[in-house]
PDB file of C-alpha atoms in Angstrom:
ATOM      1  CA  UNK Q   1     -16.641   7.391 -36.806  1.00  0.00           C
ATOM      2  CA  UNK Q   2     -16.752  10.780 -35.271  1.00  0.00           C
ATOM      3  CA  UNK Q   3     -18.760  12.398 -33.186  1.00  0.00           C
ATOM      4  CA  UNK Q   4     -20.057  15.023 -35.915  1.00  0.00           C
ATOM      5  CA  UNK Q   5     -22.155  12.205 -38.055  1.00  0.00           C
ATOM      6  CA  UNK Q   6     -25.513  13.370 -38.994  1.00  0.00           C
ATOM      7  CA  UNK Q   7     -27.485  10.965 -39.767  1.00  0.00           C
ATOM      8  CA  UNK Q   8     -29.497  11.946 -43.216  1.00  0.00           C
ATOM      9  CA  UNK Q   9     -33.466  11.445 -43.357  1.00  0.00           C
ATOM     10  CA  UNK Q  10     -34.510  10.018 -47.054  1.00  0.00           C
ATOM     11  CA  UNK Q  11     -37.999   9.899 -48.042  1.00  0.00           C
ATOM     12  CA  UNK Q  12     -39.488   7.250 -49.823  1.00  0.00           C
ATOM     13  CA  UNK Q  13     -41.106   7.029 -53.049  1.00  0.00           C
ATOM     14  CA  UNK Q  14     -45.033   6.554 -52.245  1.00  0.00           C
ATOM     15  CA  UNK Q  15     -45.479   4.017 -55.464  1.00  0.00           C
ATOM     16  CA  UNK Q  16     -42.777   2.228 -55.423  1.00  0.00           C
ATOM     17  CA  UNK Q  17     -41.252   2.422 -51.509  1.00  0.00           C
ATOM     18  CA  UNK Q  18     -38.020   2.783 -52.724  1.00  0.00           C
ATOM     19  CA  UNK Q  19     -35.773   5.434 -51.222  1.00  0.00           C
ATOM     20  CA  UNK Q  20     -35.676   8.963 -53.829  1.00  0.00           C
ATOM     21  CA  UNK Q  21     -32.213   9.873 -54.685  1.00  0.00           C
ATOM     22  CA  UNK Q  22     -31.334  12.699 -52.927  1.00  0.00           C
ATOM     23  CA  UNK Q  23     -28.772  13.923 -55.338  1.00  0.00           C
ATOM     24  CA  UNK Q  24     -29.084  13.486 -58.355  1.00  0.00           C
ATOM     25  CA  UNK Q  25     -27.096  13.175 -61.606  1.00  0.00           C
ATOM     26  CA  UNK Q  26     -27.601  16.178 -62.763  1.00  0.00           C
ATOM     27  CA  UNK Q  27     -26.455  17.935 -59.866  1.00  0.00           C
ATOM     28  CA  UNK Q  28     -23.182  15.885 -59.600  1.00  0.00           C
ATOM     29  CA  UNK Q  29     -22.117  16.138 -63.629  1.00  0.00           C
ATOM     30  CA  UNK Q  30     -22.671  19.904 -63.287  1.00  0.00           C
ATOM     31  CA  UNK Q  31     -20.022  20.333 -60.480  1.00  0.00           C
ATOM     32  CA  UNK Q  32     -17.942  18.245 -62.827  1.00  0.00           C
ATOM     33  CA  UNK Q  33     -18.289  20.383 -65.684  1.00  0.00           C
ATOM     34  CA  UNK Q  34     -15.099  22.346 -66.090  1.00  0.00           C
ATOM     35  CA  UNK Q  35     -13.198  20.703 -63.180  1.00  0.00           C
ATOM     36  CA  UNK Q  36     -11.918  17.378 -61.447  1.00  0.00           C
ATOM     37  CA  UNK Q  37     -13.188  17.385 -58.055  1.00  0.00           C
ATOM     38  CA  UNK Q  38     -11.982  14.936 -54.912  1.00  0.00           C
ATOM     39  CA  UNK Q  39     -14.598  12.908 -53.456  1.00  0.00           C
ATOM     40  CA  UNK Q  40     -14.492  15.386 -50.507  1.00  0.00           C
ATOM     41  CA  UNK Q  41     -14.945  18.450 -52.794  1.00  0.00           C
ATOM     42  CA  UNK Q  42     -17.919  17.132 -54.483  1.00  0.00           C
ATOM     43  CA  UNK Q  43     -19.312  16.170 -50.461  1.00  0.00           C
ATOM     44  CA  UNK Q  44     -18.963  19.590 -49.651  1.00  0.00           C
ATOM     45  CA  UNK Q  45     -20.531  20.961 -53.021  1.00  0.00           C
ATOM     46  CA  UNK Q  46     -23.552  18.727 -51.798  1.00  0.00           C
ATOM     47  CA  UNK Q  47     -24.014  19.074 -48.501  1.00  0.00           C
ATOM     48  CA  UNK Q  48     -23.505  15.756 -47.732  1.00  0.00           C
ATOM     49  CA  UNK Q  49     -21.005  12.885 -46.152  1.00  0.00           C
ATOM     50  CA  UNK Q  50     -18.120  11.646 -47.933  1.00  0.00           C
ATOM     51  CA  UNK Q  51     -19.652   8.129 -48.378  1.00  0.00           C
ATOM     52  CA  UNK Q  52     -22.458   9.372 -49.590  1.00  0.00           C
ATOM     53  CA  UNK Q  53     -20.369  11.205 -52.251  1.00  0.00           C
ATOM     54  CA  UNK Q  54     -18.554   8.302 -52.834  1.00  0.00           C
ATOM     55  CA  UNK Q  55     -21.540   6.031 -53.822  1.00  0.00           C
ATOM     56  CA  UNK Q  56     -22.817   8.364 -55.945  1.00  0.00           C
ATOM     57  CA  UNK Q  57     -19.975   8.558 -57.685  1.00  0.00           C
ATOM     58  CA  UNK Q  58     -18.998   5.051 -58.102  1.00  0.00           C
ATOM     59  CA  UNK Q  59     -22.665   4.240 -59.365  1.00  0.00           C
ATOM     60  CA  UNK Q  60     -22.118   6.723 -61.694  1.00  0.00           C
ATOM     61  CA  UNK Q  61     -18.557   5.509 -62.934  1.00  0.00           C
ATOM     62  CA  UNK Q  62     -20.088   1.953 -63.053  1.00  0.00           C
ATOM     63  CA  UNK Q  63     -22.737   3.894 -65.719  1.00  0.00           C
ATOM     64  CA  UNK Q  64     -19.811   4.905 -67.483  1.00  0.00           C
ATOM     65  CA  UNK Q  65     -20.987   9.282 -66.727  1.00  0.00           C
ATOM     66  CA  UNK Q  66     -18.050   9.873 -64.984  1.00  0.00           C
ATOM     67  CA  UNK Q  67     -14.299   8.391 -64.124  1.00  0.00           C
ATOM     68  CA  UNK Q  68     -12.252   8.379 -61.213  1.00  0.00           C
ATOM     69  CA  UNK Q  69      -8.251   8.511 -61.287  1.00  0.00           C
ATOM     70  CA  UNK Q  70      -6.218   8.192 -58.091  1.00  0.00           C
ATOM     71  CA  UNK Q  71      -3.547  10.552 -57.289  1.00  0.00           C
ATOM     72  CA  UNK Q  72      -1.863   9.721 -54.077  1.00  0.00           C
ATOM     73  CA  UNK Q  73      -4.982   8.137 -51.378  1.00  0.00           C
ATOM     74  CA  UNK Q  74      -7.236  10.875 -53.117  1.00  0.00           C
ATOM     75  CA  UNK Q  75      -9.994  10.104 -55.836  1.00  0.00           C
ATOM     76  CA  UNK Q  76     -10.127  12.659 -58.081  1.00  0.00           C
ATOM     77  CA  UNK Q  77     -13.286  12.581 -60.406  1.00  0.00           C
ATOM     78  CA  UNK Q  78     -14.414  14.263 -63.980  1.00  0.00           C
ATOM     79  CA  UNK Q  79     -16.781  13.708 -66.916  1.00  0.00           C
ATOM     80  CA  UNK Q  80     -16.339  10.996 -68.757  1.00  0.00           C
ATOM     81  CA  UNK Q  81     -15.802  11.887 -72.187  1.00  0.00           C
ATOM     82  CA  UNK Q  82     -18.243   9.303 -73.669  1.00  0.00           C
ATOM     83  CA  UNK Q  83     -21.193  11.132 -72.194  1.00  0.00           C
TER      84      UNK Q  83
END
């Protein structure tokens, strides 16, 4: 890992002690409104690492909100049309 890693502060719920979502579904369908977007894009949109991204995404795909296709070693993501 490089030398730029920040590592990211999440707050926990008070009720529950899980850890809140820091970005939230919402925020990640609207950037995928009119566009595909690599995992990187959608990182940068956010504000926040690439994994992060990532996981977001993939629990998201896993819901079946949005789908991934792979063109060359890049992820590129969109709505899925059955939400």
């Amino acid at each position: 890992r490089g030398g730029n890693c920040v590592p990211v502060v999440r707050e926990r719920d008070e009720e529950t002690g899980e850890y809140q979502r820091e970005y939230t579904d919402g925020e990640i369908r609207e950037l995928l409104r009119e566009t595909r977007l690599s995992t990187r894009e959608v990182a940068d949109a956010l504000g926040c690492h690439r994994t992060t991204a990532h996981e977001r995404l993939t629990e998201l795909e896993d819901e079946g909100r949005v789908k991934s296709k792979s063109v060359g070693n890049t992820l590129l993501w969109e709505l899925s049309e059955s939400r």
